[in-house]
Tab-separated table of N, CA and C in Angstrom:
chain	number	residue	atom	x	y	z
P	1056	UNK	N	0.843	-1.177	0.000
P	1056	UNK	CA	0.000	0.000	0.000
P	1056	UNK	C	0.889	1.241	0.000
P	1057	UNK	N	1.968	0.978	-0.950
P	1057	UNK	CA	2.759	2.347	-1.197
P	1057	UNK	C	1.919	3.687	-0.998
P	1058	UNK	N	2.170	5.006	-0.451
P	1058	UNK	CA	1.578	6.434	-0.893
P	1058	UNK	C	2.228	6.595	-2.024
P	1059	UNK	N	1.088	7.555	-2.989
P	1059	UNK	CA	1.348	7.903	-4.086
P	1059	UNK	C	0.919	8.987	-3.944
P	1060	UNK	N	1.552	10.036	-4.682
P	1060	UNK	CA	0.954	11.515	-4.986
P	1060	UNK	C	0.607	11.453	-6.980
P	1061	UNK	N	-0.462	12.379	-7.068
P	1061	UNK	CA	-0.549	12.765	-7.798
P	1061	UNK	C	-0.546	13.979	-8.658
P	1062	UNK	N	-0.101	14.395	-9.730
P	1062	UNK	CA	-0.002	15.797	-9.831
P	1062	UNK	C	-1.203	16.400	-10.805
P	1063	UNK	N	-1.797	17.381	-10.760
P	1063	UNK	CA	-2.997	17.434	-11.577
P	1063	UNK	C	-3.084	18.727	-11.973
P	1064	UNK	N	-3.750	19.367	-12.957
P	1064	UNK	CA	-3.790	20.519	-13.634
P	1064	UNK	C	-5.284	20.745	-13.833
P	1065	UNK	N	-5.563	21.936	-13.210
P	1065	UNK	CA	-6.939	23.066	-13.209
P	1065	UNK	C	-7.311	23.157	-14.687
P	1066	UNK	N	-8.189	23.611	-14.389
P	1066	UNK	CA	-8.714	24.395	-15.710
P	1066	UNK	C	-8.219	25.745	-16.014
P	1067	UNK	N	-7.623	26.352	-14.635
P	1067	UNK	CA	-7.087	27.485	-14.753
P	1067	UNK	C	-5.676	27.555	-15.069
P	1068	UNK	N	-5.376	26.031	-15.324
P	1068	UNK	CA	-3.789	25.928	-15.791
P	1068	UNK	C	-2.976	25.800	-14.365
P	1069	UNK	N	-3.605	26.006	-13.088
P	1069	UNK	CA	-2.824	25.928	-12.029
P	1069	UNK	C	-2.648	24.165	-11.397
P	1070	UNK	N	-1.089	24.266	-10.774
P	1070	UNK	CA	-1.117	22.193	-10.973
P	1070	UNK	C	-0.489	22.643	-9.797
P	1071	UNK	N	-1.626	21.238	-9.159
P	1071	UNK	CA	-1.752	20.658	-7.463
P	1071	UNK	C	-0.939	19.518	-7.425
P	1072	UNK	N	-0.162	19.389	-6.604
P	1072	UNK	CA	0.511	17.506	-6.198
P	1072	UNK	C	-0.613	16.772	-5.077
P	1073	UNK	N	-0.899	16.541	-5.240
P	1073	UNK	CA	-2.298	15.777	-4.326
P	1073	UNK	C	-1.503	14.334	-4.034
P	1074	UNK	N	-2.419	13.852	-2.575
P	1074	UNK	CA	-1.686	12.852	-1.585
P	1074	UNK	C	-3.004	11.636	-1.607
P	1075	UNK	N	-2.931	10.166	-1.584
P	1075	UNK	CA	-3.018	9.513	-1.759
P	1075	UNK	C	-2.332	8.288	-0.747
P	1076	UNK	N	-2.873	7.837	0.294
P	1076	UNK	CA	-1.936	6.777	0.970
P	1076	UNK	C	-1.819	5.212	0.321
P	1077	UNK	N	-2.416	5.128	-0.890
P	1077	UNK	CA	-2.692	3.850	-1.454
P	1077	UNK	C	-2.268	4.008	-2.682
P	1078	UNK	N	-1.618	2.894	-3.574
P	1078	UNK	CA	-1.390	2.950	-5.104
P	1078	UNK	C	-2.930	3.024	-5.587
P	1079	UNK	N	-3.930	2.993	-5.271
P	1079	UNK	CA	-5.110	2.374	-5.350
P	1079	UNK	C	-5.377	3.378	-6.699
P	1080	UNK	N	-5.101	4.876	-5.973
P	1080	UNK	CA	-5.495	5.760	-6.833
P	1080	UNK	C	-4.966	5.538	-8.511
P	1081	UNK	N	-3.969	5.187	-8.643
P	1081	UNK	CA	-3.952	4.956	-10.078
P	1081	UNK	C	-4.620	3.653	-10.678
P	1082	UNK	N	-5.698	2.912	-10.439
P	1082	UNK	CA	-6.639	2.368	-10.744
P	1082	UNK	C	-7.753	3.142	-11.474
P	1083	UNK	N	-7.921	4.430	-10.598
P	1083	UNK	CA	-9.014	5.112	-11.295
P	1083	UNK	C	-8.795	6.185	-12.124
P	1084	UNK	N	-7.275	6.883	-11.786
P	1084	UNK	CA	-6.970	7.818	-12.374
P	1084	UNK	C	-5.827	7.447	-13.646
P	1085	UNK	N	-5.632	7.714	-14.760
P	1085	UNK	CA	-4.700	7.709	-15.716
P	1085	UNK	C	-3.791	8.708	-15.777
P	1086	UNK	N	-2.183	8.424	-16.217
P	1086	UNK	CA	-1.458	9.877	-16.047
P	1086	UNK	C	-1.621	10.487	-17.269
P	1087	UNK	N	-1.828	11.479	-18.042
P	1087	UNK	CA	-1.640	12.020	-18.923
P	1087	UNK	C	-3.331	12.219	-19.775
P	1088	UNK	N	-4.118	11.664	-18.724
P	1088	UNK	CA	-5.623	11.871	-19.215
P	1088	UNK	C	-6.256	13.241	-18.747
P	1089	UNK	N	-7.163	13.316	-19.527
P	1089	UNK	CA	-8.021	14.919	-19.250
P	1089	UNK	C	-9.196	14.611	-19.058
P	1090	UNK	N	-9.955	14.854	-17.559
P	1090	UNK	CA	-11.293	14.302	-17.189
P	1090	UNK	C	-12.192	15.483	-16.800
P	1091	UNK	N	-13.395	15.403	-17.606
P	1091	UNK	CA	-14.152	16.695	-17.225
P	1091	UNK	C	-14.416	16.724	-15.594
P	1092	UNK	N	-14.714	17.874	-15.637
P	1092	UNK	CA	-14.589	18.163	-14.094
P	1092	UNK	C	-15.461	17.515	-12.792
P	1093	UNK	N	-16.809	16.893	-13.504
P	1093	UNK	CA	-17.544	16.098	-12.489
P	1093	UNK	C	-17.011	14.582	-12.642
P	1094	UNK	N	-16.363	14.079	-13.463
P	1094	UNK	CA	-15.629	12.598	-13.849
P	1094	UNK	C	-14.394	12.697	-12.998
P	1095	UNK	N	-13.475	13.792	-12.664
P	1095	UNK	CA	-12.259	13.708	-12.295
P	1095	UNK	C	-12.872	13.658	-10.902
P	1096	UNK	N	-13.628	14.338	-10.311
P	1096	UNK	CA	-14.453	14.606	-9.068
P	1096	UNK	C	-15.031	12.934	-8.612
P	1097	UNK	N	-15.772	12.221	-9.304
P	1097	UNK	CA	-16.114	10.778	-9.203
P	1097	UNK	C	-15.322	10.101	-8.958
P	1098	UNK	N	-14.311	10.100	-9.640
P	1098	UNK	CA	-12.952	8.908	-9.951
P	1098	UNK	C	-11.898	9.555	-8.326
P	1099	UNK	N	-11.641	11.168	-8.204
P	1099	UNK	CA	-10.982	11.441	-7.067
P	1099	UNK	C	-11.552	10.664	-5.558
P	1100	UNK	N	-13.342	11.120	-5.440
P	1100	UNK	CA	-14.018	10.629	-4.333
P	1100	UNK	C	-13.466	8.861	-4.300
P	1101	UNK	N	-13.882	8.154	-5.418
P	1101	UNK	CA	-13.646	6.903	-5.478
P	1101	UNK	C	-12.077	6.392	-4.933
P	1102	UNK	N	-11.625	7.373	-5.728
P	1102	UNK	CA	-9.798	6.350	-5.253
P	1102	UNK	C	-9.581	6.789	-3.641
P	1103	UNK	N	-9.681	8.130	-3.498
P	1103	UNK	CA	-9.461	8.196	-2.036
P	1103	UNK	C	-10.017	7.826	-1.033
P	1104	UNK	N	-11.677	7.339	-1.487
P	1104	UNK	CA	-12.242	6.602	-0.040
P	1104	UNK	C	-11.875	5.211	-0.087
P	1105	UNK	N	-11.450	4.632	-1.627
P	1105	UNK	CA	-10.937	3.376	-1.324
P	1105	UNK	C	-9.644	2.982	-0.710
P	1106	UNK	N	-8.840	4.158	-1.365
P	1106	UNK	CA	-8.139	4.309	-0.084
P	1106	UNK	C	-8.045	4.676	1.372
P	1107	UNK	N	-8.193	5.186	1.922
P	1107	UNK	CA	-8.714	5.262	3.108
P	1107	UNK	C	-9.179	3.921	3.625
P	1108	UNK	N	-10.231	3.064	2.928
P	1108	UNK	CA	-10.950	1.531	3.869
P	1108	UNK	C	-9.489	0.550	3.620
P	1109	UNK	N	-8.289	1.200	3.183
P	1109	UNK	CA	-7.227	0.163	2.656
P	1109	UNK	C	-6.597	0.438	3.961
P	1110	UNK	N	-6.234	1.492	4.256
P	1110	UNK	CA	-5.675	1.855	5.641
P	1110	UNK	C	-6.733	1.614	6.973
P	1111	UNK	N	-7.909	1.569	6.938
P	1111	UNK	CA	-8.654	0.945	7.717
P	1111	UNK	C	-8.451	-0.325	8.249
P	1112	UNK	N	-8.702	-1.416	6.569
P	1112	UNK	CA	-7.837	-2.756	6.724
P	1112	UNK	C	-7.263	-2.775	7.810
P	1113	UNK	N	-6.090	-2.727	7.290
P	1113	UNK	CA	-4.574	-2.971	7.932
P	1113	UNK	C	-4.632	-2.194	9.222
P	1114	UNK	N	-5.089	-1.013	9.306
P	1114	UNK	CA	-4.535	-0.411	10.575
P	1114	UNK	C	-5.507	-0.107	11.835
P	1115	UNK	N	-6.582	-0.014	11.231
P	1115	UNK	CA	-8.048	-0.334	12.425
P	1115	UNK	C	-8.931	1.463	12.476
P	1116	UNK	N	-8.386	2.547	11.276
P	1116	UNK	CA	-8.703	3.476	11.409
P	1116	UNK	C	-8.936	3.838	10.173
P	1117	UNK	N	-9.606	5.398	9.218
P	1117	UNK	CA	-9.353	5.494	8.649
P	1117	UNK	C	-8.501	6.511	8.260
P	1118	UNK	N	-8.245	6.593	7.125
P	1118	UNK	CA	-6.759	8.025	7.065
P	1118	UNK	C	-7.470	9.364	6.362
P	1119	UNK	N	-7.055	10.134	7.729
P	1119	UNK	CA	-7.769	11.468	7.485
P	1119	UNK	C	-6.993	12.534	6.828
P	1120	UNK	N	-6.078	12.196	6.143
P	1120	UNK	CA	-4.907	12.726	5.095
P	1120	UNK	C	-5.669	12.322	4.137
P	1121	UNK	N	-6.063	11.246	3.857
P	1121	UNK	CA	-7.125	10.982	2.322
P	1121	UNK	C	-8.041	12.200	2.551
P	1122	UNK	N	-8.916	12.142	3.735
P	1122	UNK	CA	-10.042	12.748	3.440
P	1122	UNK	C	-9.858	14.312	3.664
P	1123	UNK	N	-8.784	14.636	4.094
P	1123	UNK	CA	-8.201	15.897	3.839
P	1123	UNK	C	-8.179	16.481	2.604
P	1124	UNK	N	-7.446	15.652	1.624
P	1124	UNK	CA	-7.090	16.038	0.337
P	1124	UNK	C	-8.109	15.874	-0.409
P	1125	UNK	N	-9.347	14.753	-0.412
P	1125	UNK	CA	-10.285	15.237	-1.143
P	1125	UNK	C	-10.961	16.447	-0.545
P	1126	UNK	N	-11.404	16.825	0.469
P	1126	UNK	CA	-11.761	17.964	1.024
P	1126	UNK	C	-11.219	19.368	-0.038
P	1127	UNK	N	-9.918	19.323	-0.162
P	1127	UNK	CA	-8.745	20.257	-0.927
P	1127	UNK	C	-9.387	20.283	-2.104
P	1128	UNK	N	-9.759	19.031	-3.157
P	1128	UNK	CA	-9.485	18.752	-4.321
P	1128	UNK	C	-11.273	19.562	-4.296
P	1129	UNK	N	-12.216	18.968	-3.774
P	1129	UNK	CA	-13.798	19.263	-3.692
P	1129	UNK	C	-13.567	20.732	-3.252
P	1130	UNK	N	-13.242	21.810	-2.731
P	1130	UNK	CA	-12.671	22.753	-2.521
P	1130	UNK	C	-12.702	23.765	-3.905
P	1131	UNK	N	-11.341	22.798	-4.639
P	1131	UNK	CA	-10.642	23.541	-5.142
P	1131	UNK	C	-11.473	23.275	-6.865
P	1132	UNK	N	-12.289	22.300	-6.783
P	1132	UNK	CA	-13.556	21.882	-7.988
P	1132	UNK	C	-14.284	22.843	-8.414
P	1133	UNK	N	-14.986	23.316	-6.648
P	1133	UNK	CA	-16.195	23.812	-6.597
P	1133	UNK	C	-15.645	25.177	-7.559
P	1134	UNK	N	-14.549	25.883	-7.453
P	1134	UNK	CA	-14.248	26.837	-8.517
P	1134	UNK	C	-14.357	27.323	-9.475
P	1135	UNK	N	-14.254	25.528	-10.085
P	1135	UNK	CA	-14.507	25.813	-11.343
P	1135	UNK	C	-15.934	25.143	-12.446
P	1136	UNK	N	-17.337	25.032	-11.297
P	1136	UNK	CA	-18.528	23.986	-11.392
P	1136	UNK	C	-18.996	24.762	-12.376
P	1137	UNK	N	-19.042	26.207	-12.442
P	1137	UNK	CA	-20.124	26.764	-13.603
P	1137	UNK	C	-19.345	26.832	-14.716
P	1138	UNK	N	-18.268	26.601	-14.853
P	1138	UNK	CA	-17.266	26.718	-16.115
P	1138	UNK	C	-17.653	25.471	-17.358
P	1139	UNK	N	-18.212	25.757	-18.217
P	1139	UNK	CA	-18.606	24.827	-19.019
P	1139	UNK	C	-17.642	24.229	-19.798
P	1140	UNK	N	-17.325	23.023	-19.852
P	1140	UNK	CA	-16.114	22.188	-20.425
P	1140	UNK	C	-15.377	21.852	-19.952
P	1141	UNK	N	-14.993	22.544	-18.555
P	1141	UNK	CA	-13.815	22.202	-17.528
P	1141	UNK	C	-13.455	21.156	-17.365
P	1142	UNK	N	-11.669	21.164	-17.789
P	1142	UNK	CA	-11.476	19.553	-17.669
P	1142	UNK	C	-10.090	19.634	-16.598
P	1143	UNK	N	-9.617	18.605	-15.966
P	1143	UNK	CA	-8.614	18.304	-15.360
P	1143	UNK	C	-7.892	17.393	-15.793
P	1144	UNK	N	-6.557	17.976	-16.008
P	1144	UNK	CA	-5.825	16.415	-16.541
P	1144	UNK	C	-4.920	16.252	-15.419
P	1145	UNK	N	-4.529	14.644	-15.440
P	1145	UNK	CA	-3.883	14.256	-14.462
P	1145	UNK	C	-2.212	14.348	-14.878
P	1146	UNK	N	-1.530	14.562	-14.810
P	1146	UNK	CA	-0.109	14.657	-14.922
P	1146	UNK	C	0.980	13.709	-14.824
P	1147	UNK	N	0.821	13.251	-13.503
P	1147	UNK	CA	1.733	12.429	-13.337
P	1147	UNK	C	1.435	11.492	-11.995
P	1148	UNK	N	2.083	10.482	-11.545
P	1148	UNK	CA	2.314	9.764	-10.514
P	1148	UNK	C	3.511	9.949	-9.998
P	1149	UNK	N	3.651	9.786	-8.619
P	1149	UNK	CA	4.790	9.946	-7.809
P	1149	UNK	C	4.713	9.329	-6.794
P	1150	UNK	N	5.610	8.356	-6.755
P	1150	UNK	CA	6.089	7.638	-5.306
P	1150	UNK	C	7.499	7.757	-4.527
């Protein structure tokens, strides 16, 4: 259950490194893909709560660094919800 970060790019062209305690997340996310903004939002909620029940597993809690960073990412979405076309591409992986 390596952490992985991910790096991701706004619609406004501005790029986040986002945290991840599970490889899990690159299951849902692709590097170099561009996901409209309620798809990148689906696939983010998804990898990080599955991560999170991965650290549950194993450790008897869940990890509130996941749910931090989606907090960040849902945050930093809501910005750009009325923007029609808004897409996010994912960048890269990092371990």
């Amino acid at each position: 259950m390596p952490v992985t970060h991910f790096r991701v790019r706004w619609p406004d062209q501005r790029e986040t490194l986002c945290y991840s305690p599970s490889s899990v997340v690159t299951e849902h996310l692709e590097a170099g893909a561009a996901y409209p903004l309620p798809v990148f939002l689906d696939r983010a909620r998804s990898a990080l709560n599955q991560a999170s029940e991965r650290v549950r597993r194993r450790y008897g809690f869940a990890c509130s660094a996941a749910q931090d960073q989606l907090d960040v990412i849902e945050a930093t979405a809501a910005r750009f919800a009325g923007q029609a076309g808004a897409t996010v591409t994912v960048l890269a992986f990092e371990r």
